[in-house]
Amino acid sequence: MNVSEFVWHRLSEWGLNRVYGYPGDGVGGLDVALERAGDKMDYVQVRHEEMAAFMASAHAKFTGQVGLCYATSGPGAIHLLNGLYDAKMDHVPVVALVGQQARSGLGASYQQEVDLQSLFTDVTEYVALASVPEQVRHLIDRAVRIAHVKRAVTCVILPNDLQELDYKDPPVAHGATHTGIGYAGPAKLPDESLLRAAADVLNSGEKVAMLVGAGALDATDEVVAVAERLQAGVAKALLGKAALPDDLPFVTGSIGLLGTKPSWDLMKNCDTFLMVGSSFPYSEFLPKPGDARGVQIDIDGSRLSLRYPMEINMVGDSATTLRALLPLLSQKTESAWRRGIASGLKDWWQTLEARAMTSAEPLNPQRVFWELSPRLPDNAIITADSGSVANWYARDLKMRRGMKASLSGGLASLGAGTPYAVAGKMAYPDRTVIACMGDGAMQMNGLNVMITISKYWRKWSNPRLIVLVLNNRDLNQVTWEERVQLGAGKTESTQSIPDFPYHRYAELIGLKGIFVDHPDRVGAAWDEALAADRPVILEAFTDPNVPPLPPHITLKDAKNFVSMIPSEPELGSVLKNSAKELLANVLPGKE
């Protein structure tokens, strides 16, 4: 084998069998070897390297495996960065392979020569440049192992002339090292003394609140058991949306600016706080420091007591730790606390329905999500992009057991929704995938990703992949942030974006396009999309001035909203829609 052939062989020995990438002369040897390695490495060709990195990140999120992407030297490597930062900030394992110019030309300001080790230093936990074939084995082994163990991004840089050399194992000699494959064993379990101390805190609480995140996605049964034992309410960070089904009467839904009123009430009224597998960033939505005794479980000790001053901090896997904790917890009896949570949730879902059913010009975006929710297929995979679309995704879609859902959390990058959907579909081709997109993200790179979808969809056992586009001709989340946080009216020069016929574009590339602009036709549009024999763009022509109300409106928010009135070019629509939304809070179920 040459070096390139060995790279794909070694990665497949680690169990990595799919790579997202784009070719180039900096990785010419890898390109050729990849063609020959088709029996062990599935190659997904993207239209832009950033999409490859996003897909690798999403692959790691949806499968729990290490994601893999590759790109050529110089510009290709630079393009990877945004998707790699998404993986870094959401703590998922991704390995990036990047090319480099020939070793003899390095240091000569050669064409496309970039200092890649410096470039990748911040985004990676490990980055290394190969210089001889004898290095390659341990560079690949370390990259995969470190990515997996530290849930981090790693990078191996392979100069293009090295890729063509014969592979050689390292010699049994001084200065050489000999590595092997094999993932780490079971996750850590906290000391018995810490478990008992945590149980003492939790048993003493009368009003227990839990917050679960991405670290609890594989701990659904354990979280439910602990919540039932403690008679707790459970809120979900956005990356943990699929951790618990939303039909449980103690699951209050998302937390934060995109969250629910029941989650806000839960956090502000509790006396005990258990945080599991989350580094949710917005401390103002958590209990006020000192108001609740805190216990936190996280696999990464550096994230303990990061958002709230916890009394007991435990490093451990969420499911393993909760299983060990459960026998130490006393069964609490049903209380006014738990009944209040259930009552608040019932009112909240009625409020959301009332908001969704209010009229808008021409279509209320909440109606689109409200109609989708009961139609979601079992085991669906849902992705969402950043923007106002994330509000409706967070609040209006009810998760059921077996579903998967994710988005760009820590980075909150625009443009992640469609590459996430592709990665979900590649990993689970039998499952229906739905990407929830705003038109800004769709114009940024979603149209580009649709070409990738058109290239591969015929290989899927279930052809259903639906890309919902809210066409509101506005960079809507930022528009509302400027209205409410800055007290400024819509700045049309920066916020207005071109109209585009997304459904017709789908038909242009051999997919199905559906257009809806009337509330009474939304349900039928979803039924048609879910029954299609190929991927679909469902374009919903929505009103940009339906406000994504936060769960709690502060006096500052109210003052800023009033301040923006003189400079708001769409004032009538903004005021009318805001009044309807606020009225729905007071009179849920009323038009």
mmCIF file with all atom_site columns, N, CA and C in Angstrom, residues 429-469:
data_model
loop_
_atom_site.group_PDB
_atom_site.id
_atom_site.type_symbol
_atom_site.label_atom_id
_atom_site.label_alt_id
_atom_site.label_comp_id
_atom_site.label_asym_id
_atom_site.label_entity_id
_atom_site.label_seq_id
_atom_site.pdbx_PDB_ins_code
_atom_site.Cartn_x
_atom_site.Cartn_y
_atom_site.Cartn_z
_atom_site.occupancy
_atom_site.B_iso_or_equiv
_atom_site.pdbx_formal_charge
_atom_site.auth_seq_id
_atom_site.auth_comp_id
_atom_site.auth_asym_id
_atom_site.auth_atom_id
_atom_site.pdbx_PDB_model_num
ATOM 1   N N  . PRO A 1 429 ? -30.619 5.735  6.239  1.00 0.00 ? 429 PRO A N  1
ATOM 2   C CA . PRO A 1 429 ? -31.352 5.956  4.975  1.00 0.00 ? 429 PRO A CA 1
ATOM 3   C C  . PRO A 1 429 ? -32.790 5.470  5.003  1.00 0.00 ? 429 PRO A C  1
ATOM 4   N N  . ASP A 1 430 ? -33.168 4.667  6.000  1.00 0.00 ? 430 ASP A N  1
ATOM 5   C CA . ASP A 1 430 ? -34.537 4.178  6.086  1.00 0.00 ? 430 ASP A CA 1
ATOM 6   C C  . ASP A 1 430 ? -35.456 5.126  6.830  1.00 0.00 ? 430 ASP A C  1
ATOM 7   N N  . ARG A 1 431 ? -34.911 6.182  7.440  1.00 0.00 ? 431 ARG A N  1
ATOM 8   C CA . ARG A 1 431 ? -35.713 7.082  8.258  1.00 0.00 ? 431 ARG A CA 1
ATOM 9   C C  . ARG A 1 431 ? -36.061 8.351  7.491  1.00 0.00 ? 431 ARG A C  1
ATOM 10  N N  . THR A 1 432 ? -37.225 8.921  7.786  1.00 0.00 ? 432 THR A N  1
ATOM 11  C CA . THR A 1 432 ? -37.629 10.182 7.183  1.00 0.00 ? 432 THR A CA 1
ATOM 12  C C  . THR A 1 432 ? -36.904 11.323 7.883  1.00 0.00 ? 432 THR A C  1
ATOM 13  N N  . VAL A 1 433 ? -36.299 12.201 7.096  1.00 0.00 ? 433 VAL A N  1
ATOM 14  C CA . VAL A 1 433 ? -35.534 13.327 7.618  1.00 0.00 ? 433 VAL A CA 1
ATOM 15  C C  . VAL A 1 433 ? -36.223 14.629 7.205  1.00 0.00 ? 433 VAL A C  1
ATOM 16  N N  . ILE A 1 434 ? -36.341 15.544 8.156  1.00 0.00 ? 434 ILE A N  1
ATOM 17  C CA . ILE A 1 434 ? -36.971 16.836 7.883  1.00 0.00 ? 434 ILE A CA 1
ATOM 18  C C  . ILE A 1 434 ? -36.035 17.938 8.356  1.00 0.00 ? 434 ILE A C  1
ATOM 19  N N  . ALA A 1 435 ? -35.644 18.818 7.434  1.00 0.00 ? 435 ALA A N  1
ATOM 20  C CA . ALA A 1 435 ? -34.805 19.970 7.756  1.00 0.00 ? 435 ALA A CA 1
ATOM 21  C C  . ALA A 1 435 ? -35.677 21.210 7.804  1.00 0.00 ? 435 ALA A C  1
ATOM 22  N N  . CYS A 1 436 ? -35.586 21.962 8.900  1.00 0.00 ? 436 CYS A N  1
ATOM 23  C CA . CYS A 1 436 ? -36.379 23.170 9.076  1.00 0.00 ? 436 CYS A CA 1
ATOM 24  C C  . CYS A 1 436 ? -35.482 24.385 8.834  1.00 0.00 ? 436 CYS A C  1
ATOM 25  N N  . MET A 1 437 ? -35.740 25.105 7.764  1.00 0.00 ? 437 MET A N  1
ATOM 26  C CA . MET A 1 437 ? -34.834 26.148 7.297  1.00 0.00 ? 437 MET A CA 1
ATOM 27  C C  . MET A 1 437 ? -35.530 27.499 7.179  1.00 0.00 ? 437 MET A C  1
ATOM 28  N N  . GLY A 1 438 ? -34.769 28.549 7.461  1.00 0.00 ? 438 GLY A N  1
ATOM 29  C CA . GLY A 1 438 ? -35.178 29.877 7.059  1.00 0.00 ? 438 GLY A CA 1
ATOM 30  C C  . GLY A 1 438 ? -34.640 30.187 5.681  1.00 0.00 ? 438 GLY A C  1
ATOM 31  N N  . ASP A 1 439 ? -35.190 31.210 5.038  1.00 0.00 ? 439 ASP A N  1
ATOM 32  C CA . ASP A 1 439 ? -34.726 31.511 3.679  1.00 0.00 ? 439 ASP A CA 1
ATOM 33  C C  . ASP A 1 439 ? -33.314 32.081 3.669  1.00 0.00 ? 439 ASP A C  1
ATOM 34  N N  . GLY A 1 440 ? -32.889 32.740 4.756  1.00 0.00 ? 440 GLY A N  1
ATOM 35  C CA . GLY A 1 440 ? -31.515 33.226 4.801  1.00 0.00 ? 440 GLY A CA 1
ATOM 36  C C  . GLY A 1 440 ? -30.518 32.092 4.750  1.00 0.00 ? 440 GLY A C  1
ATOM 37  N N  . ALA A 1 441 ? -30.722 31.067 5.575  1.00 0.00 ? 441 ALA A N  1
ATOM 38  C CA . ALA A 1 441 ? -29.837 29.900 5.562  1.00 0.00 ? 441 ALA A CA 1
ATOM 39  C C  . ALA A 1 441 ? -29.932 29.153 4.244  1.00 0.00 ? 441 ALA A C  1
ATOM 40  N N  . MET A 1 442 ? -31.129 29.111 3.689  1.00 0.00 ? 442 MET A N  1
ATOM 41  C CA . MET A 1 442 ? -31.303 28.395 2.418  1.00 0.00 ? 442 MET A CA 1
ATOM 42  C C  . MET A 1 442 ? -30.520 29.074 1.304  1.00 0.00 ? 442 MET A C  1
ATOM 43  N N  . GLN A 1 443 ? -30.518 30.409 1.305  1.00 0.00 ? 443 GLN A N  1
ATOM 44  C CA . GLN A 1 443 ? -29.745 31.122 0.291  1.00 0.00 ? 443 GLN A CA 1
ATOM 45  C C  . GLN A 1 443 ? -28.247 31.050 0.563  1.00 0.00 ? 443 GLN A C  1
ATOM 46  N N  . MET A 1 444 ? -27.867 30.978 1.830  1.00 0.00 ? 444 MET A N  1
ATOM 47  C CA . MET A 1 444 ? -26.444 30.934 2.163  1.00 0.00 ? 444 MET A CA 1
ATOM 48  C C  . MET A 1 444 ? -25.791 29.666 1.618  1.00 0.00 ? 444 MET A C  1
ATOM 49  N N  . ASN A 1 445 ? -26.379 28.510 1.882  1.00 0.00 ? 445 ASN A N  1
ATOM 50  C CA . ASN A 1 445 ? -25.776 27.279 1.356  1.00 0.00 ? 445 ASN A CA 1
ATOM 51  C C  . ASN A 1 445 ? -26.772 26.141 1.143  1.00 0.00 ? 445 ASN A C  1
ATOM 52  N N  . GLY A 1 446 ? -28.038 26.338 1.568  1.00 0.00 ? 446 GLY A N  1
ATOM 53  C CA . GLY A 1 446 ? -29.000 25.258 1.435  1.00 0.00 ? 446 GLY A CA 1
ATOM 54  C C  . GLY A 1 446 ? -29.278 24.870 -0.005 1.00 0.00 ? 446 GLY A C  1
ATOM 55  N N  . LEU A 1 447 ? -29.332 25.839 -0.895 1.00 0.00 ? 447 LEU A N  1
ATOM 56  C CA . LEU A 1 447 ? -29.560 25.532 -2.313 1.00 0.00 ? 447 LEU A CA 1
ATOM 57  C C  . LEU A 1 447 ? -28.422 24.681 -2.859 1.00 0.00 ? 447 LEU A C  1
ATOM 58  N N  . ASN A 1 448 ? -27.232 24.982 -2.400 1.00 0.00 ? 448 ASN A N  1
ATOM 59  C CA . ASN A 1 448 ? -26.035 24.228 -2.760 1.00 0.00 ? 448 ASN A CA 1
ATOM 60  C C  . ASN A 1 448 ? -26.152 22.775 -2.293 1.00 0.00 ? 448 ASN A C  1
ATOM 61  N N  . VAL A 1 449 ? -26.602 22.576 -1.055 1.00 0.00 ? 449 VAL A N  1
ATOM 62  C CA . VAL A 1 449 ? -26.724 21.217 -0.515 1.00 0.00 ? 449 VAL A CA 1
ATOM 63  C C  . VAL A 1 449 ? -27.809 20.432 -1.232 1.00 0.00 ? 449 VAL A C  1
ATOM 64  N N  . MET A 1 450 ? -28.836 21.109 -1.753 1.00 0.00 ? 450 MET A N  1
ATOM 65  C CA . MET A 1 450 ? -29.882 20.395 -2.490 1.00 0.00 ? 450 MET A CA 1
ATOM 66  C C  . MET A 1 450 ? -29.305 19.675 -3.699 1.00 0.00 ? 450 MET A C  1
ATOM 67  N N  . ILE A 1 451 ? -28.229 20.209 -4.271 1.00 0.00 ? 451 ILE A N  1
ATOM 68  C CA . ILE A 1 451 ? -27.586 19.516 -5.400 1.00 0.00 ? 451 ILE A CA 1
ATOM 69  C C  . ILE A 1 451 ? -26.981 18.208 -4.924 1.00 0.00 ? 451 ILE A C  1
ATOM 70  N N  . THR A 1 452 ? -26.388 18.219 -3.737 1.00 0.00 ? 452 THR A N  1
ATOM 71  C CA . THR A 1 452 ? -25.862 16.982 -3.160 1.00 0.00 ? 452 THR A CA 1
ATOM 72  C C  . THR A 1 452 ? -26.985 15.978 -2.926 1.00 0.00 ? 452 THR A C  1
ATOM 73  N N  . ILE A 1 453 ? -28.104 16.461 -2.425 1.00 0.00 ? 453 ILE A N  1
ATOM 74  C CA . ILE A 1 453 ? -29.259 15.584 -2.216 1.00 0.00 ? 453 ILE A CA 1
ATOM 75  C C  . ILE A 1 453 ? -29.719 14.981 -3.542 1.00 0.00 ? 453 ILE A C  1
ATOM 76  N N  . SER A 1 454 ? -29.748 15.799 -4.593 1.00 0.00 ? 454 SER A N  1
ATOM 77  C CA . SER A 1 454 ? -30.186 15.299 -5.904 1.00 0.00 ? 454 SER A CA 1
ATOM 78  C C  . SER A 1 454 ? -29.223 14.249 -6.453 1.00 0.00 ? 454 SER A C  1
ATOM 79  N N  . LYS A 1 455 ? -27.970 14.313 -6.029 1.00 0.00 ? 455 LYS A N  1
ATOM 80  C CA . LYS A 1 455 ? -26.967 13.349 -6.495 1.00 0.00 ? 455 LYS A CA 1
ATOM 81  C C  . LYS A 1 455 ? -27.144 11.968 -5.860 1.00 0.00 ? 455 LYS A C  1
ATOM 82  N N  . TYR A 1 456 ? -27.588 11.938 -4.596 1.00 0.00 ? 456 TYR A N  1
ATOM 83  C CA . TYR A 1 456 ? -27.541 10.686 -3.840 1.00 0.00 ? 456 TYR A CA 1
ATOM 84  C C  . TYR A 1 456 ? -28.895 10.069 -3.492 1.00 0.00 ? 456 TYR A C  1
ATOM 85  N N  . TRP A 1 457 ? -30.011 10.769 -3.680 1.00 0.00 ? 457 TRP A N  1
ATOM 86  C CA . TRP A 1 457 ? -31.259 10.314 -3.072 1.00 0.00 ? 457 TRP A CA 1
ATOM 87  C C  . TRP A 1 457 ? -31.741 8.968  -3.589 1.00 0.00 ? 457 TRP A C  1
ATOM 88  N N  . ARG A 1 458 ? -31.408 8.620  -4.805 1.00 0.00 ? 458 ARG A N  1
ATOM 89  C CA . ARG A 1 458 ? -31.888 7.350  -5.364 1.00 0.00 ? 458 ARG A CA 1
ATOM 90  C C  . ARG A 1 458 ? -31.266 6.136  -4.687 1.00 0.00 ? 458 ARG A C  1
ATOM 91  N N  . LYS A 1 459 ? -30.207 6.346  -3.924 1.00 0.00 ? 459 LYS A N  1
ATOM 92  C CA . LYS A 1 459 ? -29.562 5.244  -3.207 1.00 0.00 ? 459 LYS A CA 1
ATOM 93  C C  . LYS A 1 459 ? -30.249 4.932  -1.879 1.00 0.00 ? 459 LYS A C  1
ATOM 94  N N  . TRP A 1 460 ? -31.136 5.798  -1.425 1.00 0.00 ? 460 TRP A N  1
ATOM 95  C CA . TRP A 1 460 ? -31.726 5.637  -0.098 1.00 0.00 ? 460 TRP A CA 1
ATOM 96  C C  . TRP A 1 460 ? -32.914 4.684  -0.141 1.00 0.00 ? 460 TRP A C  1
ATOM 97  N N  . SER A 1 461 ? -33.016 3.804  0.854  1.00 0.00 ? 461 SER A N  1
ATOM 98  C CA . SER A 1 461 ? -34.128 2.858  0.908  1.00 0.00 ? 461 SER A CA 1
ATOM 99  C C  . SER A 1 461 ? -35.460 3.573  1.117  1.00 0.00 ? 461 SER A C  1
ATOM 100 N N  . ASN A 1 462 ? -35.431 4.695  1.827  1.00 0.00 ? 462 ASN A N  1
ATOM 101 C CA . ASN A 1 462 ? -36.604 5.561  1.993  1.00 0.00 ? 462 ASN A CA 1
ATOM 102 C C  . ASN A 1 462 ? -36.236 6.919  1.393  1.00 0.00 ? 462 ASN A C  1
ATOM 103 N N  . PRO A 1 463 ? -36.862 7.312  0.292  1.00 0.00 ? 463 PRO A N  1
ATOM 104 C CA . PRO A 1 463 ? -36.424 8.540  -0.393 1.00 0.00 ? 463 PRO A CA 1
ATOM 105 C C  . PRO A 1 463 ? -36.856 9.838  0.275  1.00 0.00 ? 463 PRO A C  1
ATOM 106 N N  . ARG A 1 464 ? -37.570 9.736  1.407  1.00 0.00 ? 464 ARG A N  1
ATOM 107 C CA . ARG A 1 464 ? -38.169 10.947 1.972  1.00 0.00 ? 464 ARG A CA 1
ATOM 108 C C  . ARG A 1 464 ? -37.159 11.770 2.761  1.00 0.00 ? 464 ARG A C  1
ATOM 109 N N  . LEU A 1 465 ? -36.856 12.930 2.228  1.00 0.00 ? 465 LEU A N  1
ATOM 110 C CA . LEU A 1 465 ? -36.100 13.973 2.912  1.00 0.00 ? 465 LEU A CA 1
ATOM 111 C C  . LEU A 1 465 ? -36.790 15.279 2.553  1.00 0.00 ? 465 LEU A C  1
ATOM 112 N N  . ILE A 1 466 ? -37.353 15.943 3.542  1.00 0.00 ? 466 ILE A N  1
ATOM 113 C CA . ILE A 1 466 ? -38.141 17.151 3.301  1.00 0.00 ? 466 ILE A CA 1
ATOM 114 C C  . ILE A 1 466 ? -37.385 18.351 3.849  1.00 0.00 ? 466 ILE A C  1
ATOM 115 N N  . VAL A 1 467 ? -37.200 19.343 3.005  1.00 0.00 ? 467 VAL A N  1
ATOM 116 C CA . VAL A 1 467 ? -36.574 20.591 3.424  1.00 0.00 ? 467 VAL A CA 1
ATOM 117 C C  . VAL A 1 467 ? -37.666 21.655 3.455  1.00 0.00 ? 467 VAL A C  1
ATOM 118 N N  . LEU A 1 468 ? -38.059 22.023 4.669  1.00 0.00 ? 468 LEU A N  1
ATOM 119 C CA . LEU A 1 468 ? -39.017 23.110 4.845  1.00 0.00 ? 468 LEU A CA 1
ATOM 120 C C  . LEU A 1 468 ? -38.275 24.433 4.772  1.00 0.00 ? 468 LEU A C  1
ATOM 121 N N  . VAL A 1 469 ? -38.760 25.350 3.947  1.00 0.00 ? 469 VAL A N  1
ATOM 122 C CA . VAL A 1 469 ? -38.186 26.694 3.868  1.00 0.00 ? 469 VAL A CA 1
ATOM 123 C C  . VAL A 1 469 ? -39.264 27.712 4.231  1.00 0.00 ? 469 VAL A C  1
#
